[in-house]
Coordinates of C-alpha atoms and ligand atoms in Angstrom, one line a residue:
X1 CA 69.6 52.0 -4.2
X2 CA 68.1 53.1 -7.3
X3 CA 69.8 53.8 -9.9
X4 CA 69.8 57.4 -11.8
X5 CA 67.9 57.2 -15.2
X6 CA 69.2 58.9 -18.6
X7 CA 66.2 59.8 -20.8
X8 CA 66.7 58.8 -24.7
X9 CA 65.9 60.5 -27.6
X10 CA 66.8 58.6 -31.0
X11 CA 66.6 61.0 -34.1
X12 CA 65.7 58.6 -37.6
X13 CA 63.8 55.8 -37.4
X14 CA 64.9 53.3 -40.5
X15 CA 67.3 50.5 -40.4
X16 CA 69.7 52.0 -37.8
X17 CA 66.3 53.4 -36.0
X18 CA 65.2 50.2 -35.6
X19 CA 69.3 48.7 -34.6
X20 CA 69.3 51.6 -32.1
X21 CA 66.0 50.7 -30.9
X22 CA 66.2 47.3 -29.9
X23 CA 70.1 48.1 -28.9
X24 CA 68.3 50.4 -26.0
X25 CA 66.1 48.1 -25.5
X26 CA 68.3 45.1 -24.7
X27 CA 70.9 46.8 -22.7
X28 CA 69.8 47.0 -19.3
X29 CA 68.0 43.2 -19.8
X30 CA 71.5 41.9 -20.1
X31 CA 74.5 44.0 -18.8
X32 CA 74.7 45.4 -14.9
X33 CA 74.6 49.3 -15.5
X34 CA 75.1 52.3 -13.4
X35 CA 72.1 54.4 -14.8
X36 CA 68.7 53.2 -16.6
X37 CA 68.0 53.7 -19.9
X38 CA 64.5 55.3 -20.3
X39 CA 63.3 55.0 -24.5
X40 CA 62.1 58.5 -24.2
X41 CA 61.3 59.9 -27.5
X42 CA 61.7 58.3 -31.5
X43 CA 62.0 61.3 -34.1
X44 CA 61.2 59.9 -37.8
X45 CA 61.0 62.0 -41.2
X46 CA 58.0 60.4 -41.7
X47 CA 53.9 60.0 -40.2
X48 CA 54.1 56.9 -41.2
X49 CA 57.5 55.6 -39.6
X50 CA 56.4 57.0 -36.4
X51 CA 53.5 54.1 -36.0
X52 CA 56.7 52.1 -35.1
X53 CA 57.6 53.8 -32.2
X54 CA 55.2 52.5 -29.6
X55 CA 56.5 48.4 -30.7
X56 CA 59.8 49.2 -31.2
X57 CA 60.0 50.4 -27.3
X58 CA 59.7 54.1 -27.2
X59 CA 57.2 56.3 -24.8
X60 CA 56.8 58.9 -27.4
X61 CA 57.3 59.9 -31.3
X62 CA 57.8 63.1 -33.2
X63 CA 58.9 64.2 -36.2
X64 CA 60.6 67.6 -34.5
X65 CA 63.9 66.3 -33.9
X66 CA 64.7 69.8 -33.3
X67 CA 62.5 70.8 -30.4
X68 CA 63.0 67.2 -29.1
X69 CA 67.0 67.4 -28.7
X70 CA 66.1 70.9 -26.7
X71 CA 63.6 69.4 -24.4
X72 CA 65.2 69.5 -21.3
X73 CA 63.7 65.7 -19.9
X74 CA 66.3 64.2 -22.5
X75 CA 70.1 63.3 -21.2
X76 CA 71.4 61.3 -24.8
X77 CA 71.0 62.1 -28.3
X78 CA 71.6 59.3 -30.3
X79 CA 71.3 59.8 -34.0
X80 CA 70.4 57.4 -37.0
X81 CA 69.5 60.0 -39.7
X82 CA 70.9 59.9 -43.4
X83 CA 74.9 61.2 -43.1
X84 CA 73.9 64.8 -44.0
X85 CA 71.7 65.0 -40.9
X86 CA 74.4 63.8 -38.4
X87 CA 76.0 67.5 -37.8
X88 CA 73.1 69.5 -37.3
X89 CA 71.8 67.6 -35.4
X90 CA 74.9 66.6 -32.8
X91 CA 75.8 70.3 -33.1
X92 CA 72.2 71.4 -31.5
X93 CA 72.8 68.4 -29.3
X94 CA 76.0 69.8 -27.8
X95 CA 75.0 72.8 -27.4
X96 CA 71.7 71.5 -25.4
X97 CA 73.8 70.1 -23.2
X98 CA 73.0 66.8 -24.2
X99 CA 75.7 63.5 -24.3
X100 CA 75.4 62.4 -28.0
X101 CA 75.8 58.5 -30.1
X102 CA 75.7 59.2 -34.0
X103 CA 76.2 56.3 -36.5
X104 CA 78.9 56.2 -39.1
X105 CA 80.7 57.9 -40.6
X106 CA 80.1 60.7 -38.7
X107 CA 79.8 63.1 -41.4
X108 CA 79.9 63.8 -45.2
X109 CA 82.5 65.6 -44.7
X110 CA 86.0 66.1 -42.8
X111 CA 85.0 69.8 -42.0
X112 CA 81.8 68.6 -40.6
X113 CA 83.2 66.1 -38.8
X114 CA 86.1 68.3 -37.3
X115 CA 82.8 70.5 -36.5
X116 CA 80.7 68.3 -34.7
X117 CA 83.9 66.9 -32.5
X118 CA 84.5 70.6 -31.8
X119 CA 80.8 71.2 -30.7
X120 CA 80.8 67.8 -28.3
X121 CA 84.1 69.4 -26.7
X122 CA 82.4 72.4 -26.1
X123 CA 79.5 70.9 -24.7
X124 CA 82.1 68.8 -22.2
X125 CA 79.4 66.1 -22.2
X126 CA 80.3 62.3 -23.7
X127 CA 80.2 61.7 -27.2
X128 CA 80.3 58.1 -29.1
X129 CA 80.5 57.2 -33.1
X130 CA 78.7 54.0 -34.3
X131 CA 81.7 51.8 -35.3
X132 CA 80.0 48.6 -34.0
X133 CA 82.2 46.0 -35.7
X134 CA 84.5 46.7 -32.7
X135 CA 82.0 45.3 -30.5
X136 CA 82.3 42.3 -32.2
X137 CA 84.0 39.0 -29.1
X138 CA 86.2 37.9 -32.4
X139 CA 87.3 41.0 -33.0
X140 CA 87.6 41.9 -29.1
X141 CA 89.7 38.9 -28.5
X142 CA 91.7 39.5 -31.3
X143 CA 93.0 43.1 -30.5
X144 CA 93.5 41.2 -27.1
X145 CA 96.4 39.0 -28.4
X146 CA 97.7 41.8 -31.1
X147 CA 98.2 44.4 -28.0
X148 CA 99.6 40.8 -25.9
X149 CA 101.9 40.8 -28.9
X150 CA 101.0 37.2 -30.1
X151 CA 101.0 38.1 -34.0
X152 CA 104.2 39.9 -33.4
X153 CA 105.8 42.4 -35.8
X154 CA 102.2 43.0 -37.9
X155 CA 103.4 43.0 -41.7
X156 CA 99.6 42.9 -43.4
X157 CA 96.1 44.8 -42.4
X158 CA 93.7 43.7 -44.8
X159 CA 89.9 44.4 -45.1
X160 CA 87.6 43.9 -47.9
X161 CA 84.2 45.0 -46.7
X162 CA 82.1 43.7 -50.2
X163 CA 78.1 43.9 -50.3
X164 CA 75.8 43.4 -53.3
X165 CA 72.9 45.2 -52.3
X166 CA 72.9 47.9 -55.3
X167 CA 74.4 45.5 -58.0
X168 CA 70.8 45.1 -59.4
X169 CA 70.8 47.9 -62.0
X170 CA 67.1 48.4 -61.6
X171 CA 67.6 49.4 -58.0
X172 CA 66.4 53.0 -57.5
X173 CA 68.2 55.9 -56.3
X174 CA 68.3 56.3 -52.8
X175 CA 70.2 58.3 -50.2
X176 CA 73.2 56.6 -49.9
X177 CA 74.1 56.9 -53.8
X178 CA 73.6 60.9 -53.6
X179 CA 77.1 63.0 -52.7
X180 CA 74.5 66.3 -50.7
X181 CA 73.0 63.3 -48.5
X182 CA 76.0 60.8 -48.1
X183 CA 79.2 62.5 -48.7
X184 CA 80.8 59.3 -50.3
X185 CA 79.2 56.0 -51.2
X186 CA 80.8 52.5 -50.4
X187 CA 83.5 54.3 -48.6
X188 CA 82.2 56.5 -46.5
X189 CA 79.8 53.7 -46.0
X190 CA 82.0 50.1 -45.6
X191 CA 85.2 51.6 -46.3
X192 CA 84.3 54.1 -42.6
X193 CA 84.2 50.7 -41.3
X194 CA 87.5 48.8 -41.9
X195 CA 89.3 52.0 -41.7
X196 CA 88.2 52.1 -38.4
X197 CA 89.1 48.4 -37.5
X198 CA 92.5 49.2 -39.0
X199 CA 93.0 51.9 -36.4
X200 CA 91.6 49.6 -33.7
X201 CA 93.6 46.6 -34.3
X202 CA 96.9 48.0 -36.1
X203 CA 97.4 51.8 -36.0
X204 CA 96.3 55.4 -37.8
X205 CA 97.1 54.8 -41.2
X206 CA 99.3 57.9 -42.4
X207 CA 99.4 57.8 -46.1
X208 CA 97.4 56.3 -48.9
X209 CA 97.0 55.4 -52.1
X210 CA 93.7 54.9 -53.7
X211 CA 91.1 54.2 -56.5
X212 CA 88.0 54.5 -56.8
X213 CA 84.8 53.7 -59.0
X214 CA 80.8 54.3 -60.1
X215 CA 79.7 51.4 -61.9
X216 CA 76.1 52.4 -62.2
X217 CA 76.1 55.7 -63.1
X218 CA 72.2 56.4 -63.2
X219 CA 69.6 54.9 -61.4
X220 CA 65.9 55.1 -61.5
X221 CA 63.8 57.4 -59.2
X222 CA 61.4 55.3 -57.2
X223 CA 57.7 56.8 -56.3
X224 CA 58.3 57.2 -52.6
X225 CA 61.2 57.9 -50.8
X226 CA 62.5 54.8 -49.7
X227 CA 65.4 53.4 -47.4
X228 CA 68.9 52.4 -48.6
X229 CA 67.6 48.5 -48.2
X230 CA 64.1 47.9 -49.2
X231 CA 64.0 49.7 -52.4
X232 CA 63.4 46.7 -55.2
X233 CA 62.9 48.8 -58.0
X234 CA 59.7 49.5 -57.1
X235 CA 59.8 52.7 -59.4
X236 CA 57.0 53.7 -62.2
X237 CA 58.1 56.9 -62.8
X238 CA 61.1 56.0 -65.2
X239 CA 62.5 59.7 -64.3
X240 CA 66.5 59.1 -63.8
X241 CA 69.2 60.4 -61.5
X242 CA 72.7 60.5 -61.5
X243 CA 75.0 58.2 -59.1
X244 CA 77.7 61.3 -57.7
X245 CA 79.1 59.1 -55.8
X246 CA 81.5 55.8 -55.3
X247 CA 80.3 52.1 -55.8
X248 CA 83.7 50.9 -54.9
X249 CA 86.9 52.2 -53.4
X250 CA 90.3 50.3 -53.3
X251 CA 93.0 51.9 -51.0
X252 CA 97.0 51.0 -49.8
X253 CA 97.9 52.8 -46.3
X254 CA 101.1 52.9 -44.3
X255 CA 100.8 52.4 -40.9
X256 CA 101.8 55.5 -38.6
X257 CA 105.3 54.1 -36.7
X258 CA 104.7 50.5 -38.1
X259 CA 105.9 48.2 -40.7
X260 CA 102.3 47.4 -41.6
X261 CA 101.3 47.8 -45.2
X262 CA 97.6 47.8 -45.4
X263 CA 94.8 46.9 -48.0
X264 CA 91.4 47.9 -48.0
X265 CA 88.4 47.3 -50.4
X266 CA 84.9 48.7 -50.0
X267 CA 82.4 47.5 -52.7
X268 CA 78.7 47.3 -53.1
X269 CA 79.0 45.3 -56.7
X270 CA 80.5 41.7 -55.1
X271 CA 77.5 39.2 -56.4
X272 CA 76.7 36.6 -53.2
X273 CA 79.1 39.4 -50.7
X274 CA 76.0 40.2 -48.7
X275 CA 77.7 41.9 -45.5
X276 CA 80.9 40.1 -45.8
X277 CA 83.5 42.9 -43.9
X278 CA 86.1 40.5 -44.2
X279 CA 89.7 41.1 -41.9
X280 CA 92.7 39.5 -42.2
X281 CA 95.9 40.3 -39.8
X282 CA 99.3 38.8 -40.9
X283 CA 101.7 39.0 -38.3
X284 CA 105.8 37.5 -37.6
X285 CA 104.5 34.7 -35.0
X286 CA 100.6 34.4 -36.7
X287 CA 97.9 35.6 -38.3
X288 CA 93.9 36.0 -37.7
X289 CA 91.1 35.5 -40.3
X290 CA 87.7 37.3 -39.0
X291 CA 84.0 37.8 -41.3
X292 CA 81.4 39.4 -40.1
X293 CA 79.3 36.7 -42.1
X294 CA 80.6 34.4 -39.9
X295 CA 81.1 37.0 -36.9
X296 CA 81.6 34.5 -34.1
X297 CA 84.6 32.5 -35.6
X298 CA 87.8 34.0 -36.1
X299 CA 90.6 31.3 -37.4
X300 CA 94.3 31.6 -35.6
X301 CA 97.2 30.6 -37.2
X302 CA 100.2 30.4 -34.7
X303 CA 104.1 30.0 -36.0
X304 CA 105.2 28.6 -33.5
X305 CA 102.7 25.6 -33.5
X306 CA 104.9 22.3 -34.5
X307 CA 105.5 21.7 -38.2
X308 CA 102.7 18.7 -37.8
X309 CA 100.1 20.9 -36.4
X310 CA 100.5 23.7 -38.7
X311 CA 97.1 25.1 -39.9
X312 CA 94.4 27.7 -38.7
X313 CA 92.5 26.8 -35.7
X314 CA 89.0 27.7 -35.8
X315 CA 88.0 29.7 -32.5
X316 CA 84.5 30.3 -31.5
X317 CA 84.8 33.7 -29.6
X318 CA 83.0 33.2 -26.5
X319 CA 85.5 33.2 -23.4
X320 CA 87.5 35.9 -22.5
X321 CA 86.2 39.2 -23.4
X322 CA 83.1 41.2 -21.9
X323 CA 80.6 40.7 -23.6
X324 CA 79.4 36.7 -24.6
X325 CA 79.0 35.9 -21.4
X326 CA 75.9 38.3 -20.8
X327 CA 74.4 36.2 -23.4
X328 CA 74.6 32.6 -23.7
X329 CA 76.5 29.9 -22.5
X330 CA 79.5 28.9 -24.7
X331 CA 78.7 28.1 -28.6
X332 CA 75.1 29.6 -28.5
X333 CA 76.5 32.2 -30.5
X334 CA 75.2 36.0 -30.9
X335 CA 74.5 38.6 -33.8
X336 CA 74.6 41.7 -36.0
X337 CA 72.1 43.5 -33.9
X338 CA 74.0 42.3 -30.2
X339 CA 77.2 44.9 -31.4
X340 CA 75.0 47.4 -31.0
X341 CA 73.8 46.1 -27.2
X342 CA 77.8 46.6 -26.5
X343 CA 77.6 50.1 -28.0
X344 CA 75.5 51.1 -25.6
X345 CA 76.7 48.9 -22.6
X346 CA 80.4 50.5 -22.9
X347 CA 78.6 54.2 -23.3
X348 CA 76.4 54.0 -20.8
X349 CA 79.1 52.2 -18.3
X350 CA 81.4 54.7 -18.8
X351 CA 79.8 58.4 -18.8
X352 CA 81.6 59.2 -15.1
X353 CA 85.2 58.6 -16.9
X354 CA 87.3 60.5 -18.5
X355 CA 89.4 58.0 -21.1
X356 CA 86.5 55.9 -22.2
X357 CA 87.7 52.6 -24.7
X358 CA 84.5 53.1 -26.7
X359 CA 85.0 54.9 -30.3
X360 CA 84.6 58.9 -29.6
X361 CA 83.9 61.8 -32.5
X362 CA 87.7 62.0 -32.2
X363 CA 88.1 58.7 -33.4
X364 CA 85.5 59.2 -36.1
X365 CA 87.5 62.3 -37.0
X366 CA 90.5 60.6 -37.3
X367 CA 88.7 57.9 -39.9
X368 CA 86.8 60.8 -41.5
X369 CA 90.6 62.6 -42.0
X370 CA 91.5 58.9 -43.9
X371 CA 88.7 58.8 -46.0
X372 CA 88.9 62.6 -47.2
X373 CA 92.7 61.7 -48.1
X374 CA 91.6 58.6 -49.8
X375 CA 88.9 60.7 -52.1
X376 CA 92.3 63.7 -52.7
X377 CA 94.6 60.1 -53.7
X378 CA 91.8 58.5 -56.2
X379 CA 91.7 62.0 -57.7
X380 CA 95.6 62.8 -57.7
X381 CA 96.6 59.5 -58.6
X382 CA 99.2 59.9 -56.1
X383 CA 100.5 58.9 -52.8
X384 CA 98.8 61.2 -50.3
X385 CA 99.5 61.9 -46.5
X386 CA 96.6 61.7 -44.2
Ligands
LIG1 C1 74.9 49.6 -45.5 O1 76.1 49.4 -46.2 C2 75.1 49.2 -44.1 O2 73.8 49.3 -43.5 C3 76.0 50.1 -43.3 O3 75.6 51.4 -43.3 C4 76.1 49.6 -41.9 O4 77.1 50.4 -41.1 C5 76.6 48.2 -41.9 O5 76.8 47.7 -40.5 C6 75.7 47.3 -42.7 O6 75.5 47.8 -44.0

């Protein structure tokens, strides 16, 4: 019989454009799904980024996201635009009618956030936030044996998510280092990401305590407007602007209902760090070791192994959780841009249910709602309750 087809539109067309892109691409080569995928329409900022749109798999461009998102042809909105973009956009999405997929985090901020999850309820159709790190096997398979209660009572969370990408003081300004297009830097940024993992693998952390930095506090202003990672200085106009926003953010949390003390670092100035969202999990019968540098290992340590075998074991995550095995066989291993293939697997698999396991705007609220307390605790210097 065949199957229904869900028309695409994807609004921006830079790095997560092009994630997106082949993400749609992919996802009906190598996962059985209800409905088809049809790469309807790519929406860029830019002439020029729309020359990509016919080789990166879409039927047709434009640079009206607006009348795009209204056209009634398109089922899914998904949207890769700078933060600032993201409500506007999945607010005139919901209200087309249209189910919507917006990176992270899913807003500047928490109002916005808490605006665009309002919007998607009204518009009663499916809604999904970008946190693809949960798409990761390791990190599948080890929320599989926390919830089997294999690390036991969990006493540590902790995530350092370090990059290095912006460490070059000659790098130009670009959107992620400006407060009206970002909302924060490395933690609305990275620090969106572990927060996240926390509340997938541990629990909603309930209080924090936090600091945070700018260690570069002006940067040059390149000739064209360029993306977050293939600006190298290219400036010649020597005109400067101000950094408003974080390099680095440090944060404690409580746990919500646990004994779990969490600690999480977001940084853009680790030298050599060049995606490494790092998660440890220390538990009263083990403890798990994940990197996303290394995304298809994840190292076990179990207590109750005999004194002479004590040690991590190194697990290559390929059995037992759904997604590896639409790949490769065992050990053939997978890759950043395969998370987002799961995205849209678990989206597109799920639209007829009501609890879906994917990461909704109400999850991406409740991670905004952490990162708004963590900007109130660097500023208080004080404990704060999320
Ligand atoms: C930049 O820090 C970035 O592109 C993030 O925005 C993504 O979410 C992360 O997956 C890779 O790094």
């Amino acid at each position: 019989m065949a199957r229904k087809t869900l028309n695409v539109a994807m609004i921006g067309a830079s790095f997560m454009g092009k994630a997106h892109s082949n993400a749609w691409r992919k996802v009906d080569m190598f996962f059985d799904l209800p409905v088809k995928p049809v790469m309807k329409v790519m929406c860029g900022k830019f002439p020029e980024e729309l020359e990509n749109a016919e080789r990166y798999g879409w039927e047709e461009s434009s640079l009206d996201w607006k009348e795009t998102v209204n056209r009634p042809d398109i089922d899914i909105v998904d949207i890769c635009t700078p933060n600032f973009l993201h409500p506007v956009i999945a607010i005139e999405a919901a209200k087309a009618g249209k189910h919507v997929v917006c990176e992270k985090p899913l807003a500047s901020t928490l109002k916005e956030a808490e605006d665009m999850l309002a919007a998607v309820e009204q518009g009663g159709k499916k809604h999904m936030c970008g946190f693809s790190y949960r798409f990761a096997p390791a990190i599948q398979k080890m929320k599989q044996m926390i919830d089997a209660g294999e690390l036991g009572e969990i006493f540590h969370f902790r995530a350092a998510y370090q990059q290095d990408w912006i460490v070059d003081p000659d790098f130009p300004m670009v959107w992620r280092l400006k407060k009206e297009h970002t909302g924060s830097g490395a933690l609305g940024d990275i620090g969106a990401h572990i927060t996240d993992l926390c509340h997938f693998l541990v629990g909603p952390v309930a209080e924090v305590t936090s600091a945070m930095q700018t260690f570069i506090k002006e940067r040059v202003v390149a000739d064209s407007d360029v993306g977050a990672w293939d600006a190298k200085g290219s400036a010649k106009s020597k005109k400067y602007d101000t950094v408003d926003v974080d390099d680095a953010a440090v944060y404690i949390g409580r746990i919500k209902d646990r004994n779990t003390l969490a600690t999480f670092e977001a940084t853009r100035f680790a030298p050599g760090r060049r995606n490494y969202n790092a998660i440890e999990v220390y538990g009263s019968k083990g403890s798990f070791l994940w990197n996303q540098e290394d995304m298809n290992i994840f190292h076990y340590y179990n207590s109750a192994d005999p004194d002479t075998l004590q040690g991590f074991r190194r697990i290559i995550a390929c059995e037992g959780q759904p997604y590896t095995e639409a790949w490769w066989p065992p050990g053939h291993i997978i890759g950043y841009e395969h998370l987002f293939v799961h995205e849209m697997r678990e989206f597109l698999c799920q639209l007829d249910q009501n609890d879906v396991t994917y990461p909704t705007f109400g999850d991406a609220v409740k991670c905004q709602r952490v990162l708004d307390t963590v900007e109130k605790a660097a500023e208080s210097r004080k404990w704060e309750t999320v």
